[in-house]
XYZ file of C-alpha atoms in Angstrom:
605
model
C 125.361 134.935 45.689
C 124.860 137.454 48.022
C 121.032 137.713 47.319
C 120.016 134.076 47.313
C 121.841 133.103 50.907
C 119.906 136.499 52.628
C 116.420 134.373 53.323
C 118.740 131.603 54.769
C 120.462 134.311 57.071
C 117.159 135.926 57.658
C 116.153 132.124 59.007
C 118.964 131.156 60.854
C 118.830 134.780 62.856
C 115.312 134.160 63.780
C 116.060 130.440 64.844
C 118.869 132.435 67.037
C 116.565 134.944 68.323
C 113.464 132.649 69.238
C 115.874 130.568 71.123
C 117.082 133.888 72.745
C 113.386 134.231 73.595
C 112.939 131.196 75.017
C 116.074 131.154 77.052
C 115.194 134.688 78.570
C 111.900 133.310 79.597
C 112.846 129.815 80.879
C 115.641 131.803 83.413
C 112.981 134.403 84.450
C 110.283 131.899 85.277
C 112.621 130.286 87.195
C 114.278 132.983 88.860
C 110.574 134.101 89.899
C 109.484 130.568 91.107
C 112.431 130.224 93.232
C 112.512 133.717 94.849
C 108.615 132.617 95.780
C 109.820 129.266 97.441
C 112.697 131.275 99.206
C 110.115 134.062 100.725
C 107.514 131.685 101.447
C 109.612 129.355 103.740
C 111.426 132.499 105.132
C 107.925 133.739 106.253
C 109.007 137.213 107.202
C 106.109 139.833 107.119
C 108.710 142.980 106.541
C 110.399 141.036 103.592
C 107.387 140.082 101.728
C 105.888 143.808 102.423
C 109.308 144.897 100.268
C 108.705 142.758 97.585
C 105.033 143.233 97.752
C 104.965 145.678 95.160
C 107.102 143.929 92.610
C 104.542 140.677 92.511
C 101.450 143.352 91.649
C 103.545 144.736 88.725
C 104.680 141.321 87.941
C 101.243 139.743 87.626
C 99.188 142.814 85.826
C 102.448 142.567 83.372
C 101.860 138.358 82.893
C 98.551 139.488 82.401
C 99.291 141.600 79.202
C 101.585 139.036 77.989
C 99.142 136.353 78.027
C 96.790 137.763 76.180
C 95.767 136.445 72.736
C 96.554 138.609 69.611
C 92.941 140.544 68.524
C 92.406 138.909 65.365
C 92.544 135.347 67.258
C 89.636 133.133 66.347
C 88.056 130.315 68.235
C 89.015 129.065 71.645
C 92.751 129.264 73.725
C 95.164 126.461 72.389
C 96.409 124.607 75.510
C 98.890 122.416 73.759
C 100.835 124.979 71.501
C 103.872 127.208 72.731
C 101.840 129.702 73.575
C 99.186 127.293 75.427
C 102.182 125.734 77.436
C 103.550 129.235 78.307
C 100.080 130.397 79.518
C 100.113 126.763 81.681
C 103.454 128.173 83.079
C 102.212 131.776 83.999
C 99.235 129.937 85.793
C 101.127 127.977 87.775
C 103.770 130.903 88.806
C 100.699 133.372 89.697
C 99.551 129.930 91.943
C 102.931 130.029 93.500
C 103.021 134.022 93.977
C 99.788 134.903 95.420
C 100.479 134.281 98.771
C 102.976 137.542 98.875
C 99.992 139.982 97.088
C 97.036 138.139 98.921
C 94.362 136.429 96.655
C 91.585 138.347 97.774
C 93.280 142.163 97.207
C 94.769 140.635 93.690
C 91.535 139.441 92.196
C 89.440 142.296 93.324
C 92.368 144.396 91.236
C 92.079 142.549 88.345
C 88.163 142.532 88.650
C 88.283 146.520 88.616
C 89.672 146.833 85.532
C 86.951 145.042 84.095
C 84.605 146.596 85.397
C 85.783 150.072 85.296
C 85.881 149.850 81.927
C 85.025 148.666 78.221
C 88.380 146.757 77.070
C 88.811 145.308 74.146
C 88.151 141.084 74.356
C 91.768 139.956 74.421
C 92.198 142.333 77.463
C 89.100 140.484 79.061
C 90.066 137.439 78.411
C 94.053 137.288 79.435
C 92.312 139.235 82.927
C 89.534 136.543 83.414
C 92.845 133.628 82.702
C 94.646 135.246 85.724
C 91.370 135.496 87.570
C 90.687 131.971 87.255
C 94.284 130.603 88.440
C 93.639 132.102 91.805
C 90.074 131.969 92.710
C 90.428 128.851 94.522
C 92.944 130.534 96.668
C 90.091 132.752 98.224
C 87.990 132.091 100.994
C 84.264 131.688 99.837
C 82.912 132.566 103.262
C 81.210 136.292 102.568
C 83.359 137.454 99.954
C 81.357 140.154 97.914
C 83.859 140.651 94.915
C 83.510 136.787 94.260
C 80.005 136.383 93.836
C 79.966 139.970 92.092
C 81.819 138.037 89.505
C 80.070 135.012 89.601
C 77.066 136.555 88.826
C 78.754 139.181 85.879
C 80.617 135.751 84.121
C 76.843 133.884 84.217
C 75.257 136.823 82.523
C 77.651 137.178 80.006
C 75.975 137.567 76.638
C 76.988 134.910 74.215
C 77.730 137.431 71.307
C 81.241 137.940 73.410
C 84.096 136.369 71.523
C 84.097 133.043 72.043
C 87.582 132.519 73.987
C 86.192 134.951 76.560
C 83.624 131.989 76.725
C 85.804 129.670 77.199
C 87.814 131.397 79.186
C 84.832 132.485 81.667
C 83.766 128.812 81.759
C 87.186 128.024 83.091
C 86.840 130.509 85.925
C 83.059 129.229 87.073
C 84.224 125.775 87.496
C 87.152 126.818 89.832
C 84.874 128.822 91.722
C 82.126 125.842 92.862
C 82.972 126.698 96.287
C 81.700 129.601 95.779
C 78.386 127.901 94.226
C 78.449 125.584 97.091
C 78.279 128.653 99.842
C 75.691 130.544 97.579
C 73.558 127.930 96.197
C 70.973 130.740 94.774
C 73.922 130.692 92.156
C 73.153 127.222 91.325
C 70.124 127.258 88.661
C 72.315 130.547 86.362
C 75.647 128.236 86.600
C 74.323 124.973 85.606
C 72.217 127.136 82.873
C 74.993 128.778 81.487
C 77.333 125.500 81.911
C 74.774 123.940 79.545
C 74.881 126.365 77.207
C 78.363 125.734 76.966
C 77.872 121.612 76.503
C 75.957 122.260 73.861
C 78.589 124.214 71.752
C 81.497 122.210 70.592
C 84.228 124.488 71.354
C 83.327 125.161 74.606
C 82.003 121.532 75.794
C 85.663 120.349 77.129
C 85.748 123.246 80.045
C 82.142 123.320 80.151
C 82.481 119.538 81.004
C 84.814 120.250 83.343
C 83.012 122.570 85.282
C 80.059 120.675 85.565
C 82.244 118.027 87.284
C 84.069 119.877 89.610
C 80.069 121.948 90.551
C 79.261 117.935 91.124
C 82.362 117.135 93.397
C 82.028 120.107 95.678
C 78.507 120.902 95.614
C 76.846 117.344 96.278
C 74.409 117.716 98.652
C 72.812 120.794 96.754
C 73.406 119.006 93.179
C 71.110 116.206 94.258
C 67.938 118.360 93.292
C 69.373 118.294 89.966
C 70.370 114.400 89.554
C 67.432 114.093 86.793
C 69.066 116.549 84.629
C 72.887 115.004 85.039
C 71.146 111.892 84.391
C 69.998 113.509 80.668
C 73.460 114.542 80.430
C 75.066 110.882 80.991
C 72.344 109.600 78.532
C 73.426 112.123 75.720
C 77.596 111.633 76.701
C 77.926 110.886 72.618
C 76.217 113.397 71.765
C 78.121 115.997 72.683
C 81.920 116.924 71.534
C 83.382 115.704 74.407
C 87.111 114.091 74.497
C 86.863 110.347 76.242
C 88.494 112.033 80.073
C 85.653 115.242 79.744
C 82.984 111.810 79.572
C 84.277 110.230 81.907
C 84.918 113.747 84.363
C 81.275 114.204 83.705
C 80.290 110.762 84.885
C 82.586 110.936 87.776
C 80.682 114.017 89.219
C 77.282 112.139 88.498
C 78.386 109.534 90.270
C 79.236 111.633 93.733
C 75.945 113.296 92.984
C 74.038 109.757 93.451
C 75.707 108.889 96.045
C 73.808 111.664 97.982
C 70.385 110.421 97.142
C 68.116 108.291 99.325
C 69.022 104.979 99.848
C 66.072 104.230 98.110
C 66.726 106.090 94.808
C 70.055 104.613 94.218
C 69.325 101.346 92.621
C 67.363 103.213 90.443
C 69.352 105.758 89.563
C 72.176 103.267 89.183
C 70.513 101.329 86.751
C 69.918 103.893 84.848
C 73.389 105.786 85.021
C 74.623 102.379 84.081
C 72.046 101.047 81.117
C 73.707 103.428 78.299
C 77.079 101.849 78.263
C 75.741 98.585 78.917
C 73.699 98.724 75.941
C 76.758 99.977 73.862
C 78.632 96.711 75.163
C 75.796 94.617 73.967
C 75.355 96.028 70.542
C 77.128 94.877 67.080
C 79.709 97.305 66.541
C 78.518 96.894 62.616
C 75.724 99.199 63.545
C 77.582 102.137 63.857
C 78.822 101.285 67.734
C 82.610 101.780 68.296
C 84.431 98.089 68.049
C 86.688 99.124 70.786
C 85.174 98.682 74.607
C 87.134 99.768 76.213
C 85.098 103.226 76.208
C 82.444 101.802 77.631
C 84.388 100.284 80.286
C 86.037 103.092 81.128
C 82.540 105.061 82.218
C 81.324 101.502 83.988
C 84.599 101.953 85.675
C 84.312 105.555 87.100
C 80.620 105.364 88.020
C 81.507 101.829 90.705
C 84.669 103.862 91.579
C 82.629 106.848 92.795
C 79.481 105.417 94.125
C 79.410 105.223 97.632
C 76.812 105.267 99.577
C 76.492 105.016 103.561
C 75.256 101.471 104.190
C 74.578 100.288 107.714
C 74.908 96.681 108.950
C 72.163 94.136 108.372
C 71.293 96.808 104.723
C 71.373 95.278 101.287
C 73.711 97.246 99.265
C 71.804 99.538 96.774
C 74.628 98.833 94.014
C 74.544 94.932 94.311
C 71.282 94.459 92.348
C 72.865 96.822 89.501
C 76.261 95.318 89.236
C 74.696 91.284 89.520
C 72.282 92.369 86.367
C 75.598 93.377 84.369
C 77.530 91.091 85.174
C 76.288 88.635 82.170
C 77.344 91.538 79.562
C 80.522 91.856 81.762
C 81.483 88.296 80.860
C 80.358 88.409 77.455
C 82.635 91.190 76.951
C 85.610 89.345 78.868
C 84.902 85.962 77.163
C 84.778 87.993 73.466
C 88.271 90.272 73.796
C 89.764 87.142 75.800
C 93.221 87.681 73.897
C 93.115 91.701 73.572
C 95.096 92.497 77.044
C 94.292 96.346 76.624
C 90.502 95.423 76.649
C 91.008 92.754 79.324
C 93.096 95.257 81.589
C 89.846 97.485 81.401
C 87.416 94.391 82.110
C 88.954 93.928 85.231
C 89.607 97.603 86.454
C 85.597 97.745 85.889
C 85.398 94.901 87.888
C 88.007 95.588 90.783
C 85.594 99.140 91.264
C 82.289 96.896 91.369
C 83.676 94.543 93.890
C 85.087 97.467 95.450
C 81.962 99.077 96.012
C 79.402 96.941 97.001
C 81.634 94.986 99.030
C 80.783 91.370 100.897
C 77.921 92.317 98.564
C 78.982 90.907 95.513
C 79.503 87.036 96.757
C 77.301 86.240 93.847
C 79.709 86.851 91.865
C 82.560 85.554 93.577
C 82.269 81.838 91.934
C 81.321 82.983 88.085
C 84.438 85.176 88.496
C 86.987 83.287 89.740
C 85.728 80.541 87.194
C 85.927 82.829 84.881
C 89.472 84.612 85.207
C 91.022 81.228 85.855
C 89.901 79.745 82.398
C 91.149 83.074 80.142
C 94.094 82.911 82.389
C 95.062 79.310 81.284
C 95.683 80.923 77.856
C 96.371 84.532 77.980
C 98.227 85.476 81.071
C 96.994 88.659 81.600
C 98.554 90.071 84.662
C 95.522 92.287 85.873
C 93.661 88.989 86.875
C 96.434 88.417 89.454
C 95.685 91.947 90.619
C 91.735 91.164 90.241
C 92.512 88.046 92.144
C 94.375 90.219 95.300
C 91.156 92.564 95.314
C 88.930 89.540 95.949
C 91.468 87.785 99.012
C 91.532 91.258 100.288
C 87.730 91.760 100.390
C 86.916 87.746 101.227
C 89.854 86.747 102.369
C 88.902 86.561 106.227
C 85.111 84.760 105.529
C 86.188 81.096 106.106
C 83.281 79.818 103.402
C 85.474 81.684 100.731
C 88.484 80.768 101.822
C 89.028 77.367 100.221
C 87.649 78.812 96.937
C 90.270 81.299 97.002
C 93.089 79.463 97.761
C 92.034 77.028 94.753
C 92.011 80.323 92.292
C 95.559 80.847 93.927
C 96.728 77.269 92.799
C 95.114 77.597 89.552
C 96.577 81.285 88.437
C 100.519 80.022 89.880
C 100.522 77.399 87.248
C 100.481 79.326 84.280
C 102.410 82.027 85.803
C 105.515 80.205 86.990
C 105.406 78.434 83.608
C 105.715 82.031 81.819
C 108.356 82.620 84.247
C 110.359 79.794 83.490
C 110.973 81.017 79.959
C 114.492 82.407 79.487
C 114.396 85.781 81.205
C 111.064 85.490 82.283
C 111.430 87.443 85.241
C 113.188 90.089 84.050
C 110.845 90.032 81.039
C 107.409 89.646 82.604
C 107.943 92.317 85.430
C 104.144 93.165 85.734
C 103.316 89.345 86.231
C 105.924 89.041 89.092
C 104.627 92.193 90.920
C 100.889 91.487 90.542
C 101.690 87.405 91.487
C 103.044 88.623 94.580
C 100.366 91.772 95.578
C 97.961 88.560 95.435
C 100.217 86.515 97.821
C 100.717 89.081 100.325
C 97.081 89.341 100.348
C 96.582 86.139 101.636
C 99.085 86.547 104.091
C 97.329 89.465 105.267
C 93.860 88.131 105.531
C 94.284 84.343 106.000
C 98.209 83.571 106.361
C 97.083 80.356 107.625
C 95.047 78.931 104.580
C 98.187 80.054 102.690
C 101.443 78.387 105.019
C 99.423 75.116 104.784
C 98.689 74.960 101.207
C 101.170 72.617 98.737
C 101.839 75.687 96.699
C 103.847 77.634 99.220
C 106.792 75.650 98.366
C 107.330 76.994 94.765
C 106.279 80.334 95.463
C 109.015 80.669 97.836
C 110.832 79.625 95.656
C 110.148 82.020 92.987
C 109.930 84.727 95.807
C 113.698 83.832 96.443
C 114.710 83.617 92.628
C 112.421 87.225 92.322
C 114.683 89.164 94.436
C 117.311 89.380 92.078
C 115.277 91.437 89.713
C 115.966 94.915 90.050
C 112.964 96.399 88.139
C 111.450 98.973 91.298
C 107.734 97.736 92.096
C 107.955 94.210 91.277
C 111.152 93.889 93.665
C 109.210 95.917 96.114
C 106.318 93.493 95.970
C 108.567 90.584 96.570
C 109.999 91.830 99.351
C 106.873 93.183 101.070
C 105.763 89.616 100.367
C 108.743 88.012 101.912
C 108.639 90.516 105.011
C 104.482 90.017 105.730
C 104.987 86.074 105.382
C 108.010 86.257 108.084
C 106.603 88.584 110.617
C 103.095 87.205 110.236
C 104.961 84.902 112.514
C 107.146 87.065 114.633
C 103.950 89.331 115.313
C 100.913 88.408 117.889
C 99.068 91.363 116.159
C 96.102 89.298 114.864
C 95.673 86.933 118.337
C 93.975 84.378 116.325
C 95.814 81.592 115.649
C 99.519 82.809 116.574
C 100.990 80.141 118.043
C 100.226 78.399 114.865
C 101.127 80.861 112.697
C 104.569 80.626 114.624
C 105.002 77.157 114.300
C 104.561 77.291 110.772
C 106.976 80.319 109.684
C 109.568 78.188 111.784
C 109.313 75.153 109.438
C 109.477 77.487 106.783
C 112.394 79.389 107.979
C 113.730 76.032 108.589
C 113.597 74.664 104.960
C 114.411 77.881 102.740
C 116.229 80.543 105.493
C 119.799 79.913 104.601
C 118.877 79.745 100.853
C 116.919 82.935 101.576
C 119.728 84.826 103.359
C 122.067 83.496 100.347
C 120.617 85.304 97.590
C 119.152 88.781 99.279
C 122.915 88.801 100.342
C 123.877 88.071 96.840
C 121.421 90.426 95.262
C 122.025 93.424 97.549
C 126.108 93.119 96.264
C 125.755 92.140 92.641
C 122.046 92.957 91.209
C 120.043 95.844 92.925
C 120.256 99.467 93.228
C 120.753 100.789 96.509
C 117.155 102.701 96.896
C 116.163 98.748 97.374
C 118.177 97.980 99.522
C 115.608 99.460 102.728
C 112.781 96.948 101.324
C 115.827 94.140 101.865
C 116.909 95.063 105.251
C 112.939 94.803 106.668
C 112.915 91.179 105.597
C 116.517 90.482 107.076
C 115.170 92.441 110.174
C 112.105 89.871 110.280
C 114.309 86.717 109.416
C 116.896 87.906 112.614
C 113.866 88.619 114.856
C 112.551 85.059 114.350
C 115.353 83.779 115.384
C 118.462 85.553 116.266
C 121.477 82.495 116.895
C 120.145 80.693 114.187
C 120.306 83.898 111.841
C 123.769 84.864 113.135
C 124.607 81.081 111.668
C 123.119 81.428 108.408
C 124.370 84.757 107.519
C 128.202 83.554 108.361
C 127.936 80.636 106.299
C 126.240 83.060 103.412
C 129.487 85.920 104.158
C 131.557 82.911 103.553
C 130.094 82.177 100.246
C 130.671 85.626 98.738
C 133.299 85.686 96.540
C 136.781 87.688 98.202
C 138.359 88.956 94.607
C 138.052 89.586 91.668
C 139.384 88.359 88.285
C 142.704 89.515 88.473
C 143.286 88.418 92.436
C 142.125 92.118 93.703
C 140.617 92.047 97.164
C 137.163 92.716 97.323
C 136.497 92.317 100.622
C 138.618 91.457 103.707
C 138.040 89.137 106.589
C 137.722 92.155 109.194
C 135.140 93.854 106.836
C 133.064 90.467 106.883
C 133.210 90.109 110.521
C 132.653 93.504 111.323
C 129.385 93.255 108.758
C 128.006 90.474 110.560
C 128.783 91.889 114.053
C 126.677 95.302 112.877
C 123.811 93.339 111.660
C 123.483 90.571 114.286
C 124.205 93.393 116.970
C 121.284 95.857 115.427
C 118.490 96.858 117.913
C 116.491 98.605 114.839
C 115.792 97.708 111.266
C 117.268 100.983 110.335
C 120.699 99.862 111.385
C 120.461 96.805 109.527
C 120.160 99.135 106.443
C 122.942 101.220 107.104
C 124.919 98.235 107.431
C 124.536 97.292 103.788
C 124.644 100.258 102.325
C 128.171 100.480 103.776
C 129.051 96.956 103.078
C 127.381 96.309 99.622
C 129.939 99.796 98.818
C 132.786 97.151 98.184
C 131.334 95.271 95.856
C 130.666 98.158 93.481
């Protein structure tokens, strides 16, 4: 009996100890972390000269333990124990440097290297510690740095390949370097692409490549042919979908810093590949799923930004008015797939987004388009499509009426999807992208909006909305609700105040004691106190309106709240009440509004 429960003690004692392990590391990473906050915000020059000495021995000894075991093969595992605990000793060096000084700490751990031959695990786990604080040194003249950056490029590639990997890691941190010492350029892009072309190594080697693109711009323009290769070959390659897209992002902030000339071009051609991939018949071998595709579209608009002056035709809007067709295709074909629509739109919010006023081409096609899907899959990102387009058009009075008539025809569906039982609670997304879109046109043509015949139900689905305690779409209600109201208490825009005025009164003067009813009702019975901020600015704006007739409607709204419970327990008392209403009425700022119902909304809970 003895002998056959031993392997089950031998089990259960190294369960024990491993959780020892763990627990002994988990208290000394975060006795280290926190005695690095405490000296850092101390900032005392004798203090961190005592404990000086301790970091050094603490980081050459997380460099041993991070090294890999000598008959590892193939690249570091990031998502593994040992992965995550490497992650942690990255960020804790980050956190530490600062009492050892970067610049002293990675010449150290340089000279080891180079001093000697050590084995490649001892490389590696040195190069790992390297490359979490490189970015903490100042490029300007540093020898040591490009000393290394021009050892790591030469490397030979018969080194193991997790000292490849790891090397690759410590290049792409260093592009400020590169950027300083361009003559470093032509080896790291050379050796980067050596790296691409293995797949173990193309992830980081990705990487790097993007982040030599983000810093070094003006000096990776020389090389825009050769990214453009790259972006041409994306599948071939081993590349996860985010190392693509990294990739394309960096291409993208190279074009931008080409002649305004070349960018059209260049655009075209960045673009054509995925376009042609949305176009073909995924029975020829072409992923089925778009959204890929999209997703690159979607990063190149985002990060293409050129310097346009007035009176210049955008170099993007030629580009994005040719793709458009394929765009619609693509929207028109996954119509009822909401993951492939969500990405349509993204795509399209960056395109809009970056050619500006430019793409009023598209304006009409679009808004046709989103409203007809919309009548039978109500997709929420075409409300948030549909803000992006107020916000960018919203103040050109030709585009105004068009707008407004998108408005009309995206509230239909979405109040009736609303009405369901629950719908509010149940379609939070809907409520707070409806409402991004409204306070859109209240910022950038309230007028269009306070005279339209749909105002009327959207308050009053703004007033049903503020019950709902889920944390953005209550927070776009009651931005919405606080714009509309001191749209009209504000002479910030000139233009058309007095009108502006006139109208928020008749408002005020239909749904204001309704209004003050439920946020009074909501703050005691249905939201969370971090809301209750977001409720006080829109009783601030009601109150500054109109004081007297305020101090009326919240008495009449006190005397509505219920004074017990079940059971005939006082929940509030008259004095309470009175006092309430003589803090808020009384208030000077909007923060003393909100202290006032934290306090009060206390005896309802």
């Amino acid at each position: 009996m003895q002998e056959s429960s031993l392997p089950i003690n031998v089990l259960e004692f190294r369960i024990i100890f491993l959780s020892f392990l763990h627990w002994v590391v988990e208290i000394s990473f975060n006795f280290w972390y926190r005695l690095g906050e405490h000296l850092y915000k101390i900032n005392d020059a004798v203090l961190h000269s005592i404990f000086k000495p301790y970091i050094q021995r603490l980081l050459h000894a997380l460099a041993r333990h991070c090294q890999l075991d000598p008959d590892h093969e193939g690249v570091p595992e990031d998502t593994d124990d040992f992965g995550e605990f490497r992650m942690r000793v990255s960020d804790l060096v980050k956190d530490l440097i600062f009492l050892v000084g970067s610049v002293e700490c990675f010449a150290q751990l340089y000279s080891t290297l180079k001093d000697s031959n050590p084995p490649w695990e001892v490389t590696e786990a040195v190069l790992f510690i390297m490359a979490s604080i490189a970015k903490s040194i100042d490029p300007e003249n540093n020898p040591t740095l490009m000393e290394v950056l021009e050892g790591v490029v030469r490397l030979p590639e018969s080194v193991h390949v997790a000292v490849r990997y790891t090397s690759i890691e410590l290049v792409g941190e260093m592009s400020e370097v590169v950027d300083r010492n361009p003559q470093f350029l032509d080896p790291v892009l050379t050796y980067l692409m050596k790296g691409l072309c293995q797949p173990s190594l193309a992830s980081p080697s990705a990487k790097a490549i993007q982040n030599i693109c983000s810093v070094c711009r003006d000096h990776m323009a020389q090389h825009f042919s050769g990214l453009l290769g790259i972006a041409k070959s994306l599948d071939s390659f081993t590349l996860p979908p985010e190392a693509s897209v990294g990739l394309l992002k960096g291409t993208a902030l190279v074009l931008t810093r080409l002649p305004l000339d070349k960018i059209s071009e260049c655009l075209s051609e960045l673009c054509s590949v995925q376009v042609e991939s949305l176009k073909k018949d995924p029975n020829n071998g072409i992923s089925s799923d778009p959204t890929l595709f999209l997703d690159r579209l979607a990063v190149i608009f985002r990060h293409t930004a050129p310097t346009v002056e007035n009176g210049q035709t955008h170099p993007c809007q030629r580009v994005i008015q040719e793709i458009w067709p394929v765009m619609s295709e693509t929207l028109n074909k996954h119509r009822a797939d909401n993951r492939i629509v969500e990405r349509c739109c993204r795509c399209l919010r960056f395109a809009v987004r970056c050619v500006g006023k430019g793409s009023a081409a598209l304006l009409q096609p679009l808004v046709t388009q989103m409203v007809d899907v919309y009548q039978m899959h109500q997709h929420s990102c075409f409300l948030y499509l549909g803000s992006i387009l107020v916000d960018e058009y919203g103040m050109e009075e030709g585009c105004q009426q068009g707008l407004l008539d998108m408005l009309q025809a995206l509230c239909v569906p979405t109040f009736q999807l609303l009405e369901h039982p629950n719908g509010l609670r149940n379609h939070p997304d809907t409520v707070d992208d409806m409402f991004r879109l409204l306070t859109r046109f209240i910022q950038r043509c309230p007028v269009v909006l306070l005279r339209s015949q749909v105002l009327g139900h959207v308050l009053q689905w703004a007033i049903a909305a503020t019950t709902l305690d889920h944390r953005d779409a209550n927070c776009s209600v009651m931005k919405f609700l606080r714009d509309l109201i001191h749209t009209g208490v504000s002479n910030d825009h000139e233009e058309n105040f007095e009108v502006r005025k006139d109208l928020i009164q008749q408002v005020l003067g239909q749904f204001g004691q309704q209004l003050i009813n439920q946020l009074l009702h909501s703050c005691c019975f249905c939201l969370p106190p971090y809301t209750l901020p977001d409720v006080a600015e829109v009783i601030w704006e009601i109150m500054m309106c109109d004081r007297p007739t305020f101090c009326r409607w919240l008495e009449t709204s006190l005397k509505s709240l219920p004074k017990e419970i079940s059971g005939g327990a006082i929940t509030v008392t008259h004095k309470q009440l009175t006092d309430f209403h003589k803090q808020v009425t009384s208030a000077e700022e909007c923060k003393q509004v909100c202290w006032a119902l934290r306090d009060f909304t206390r005896l309802f809970r």
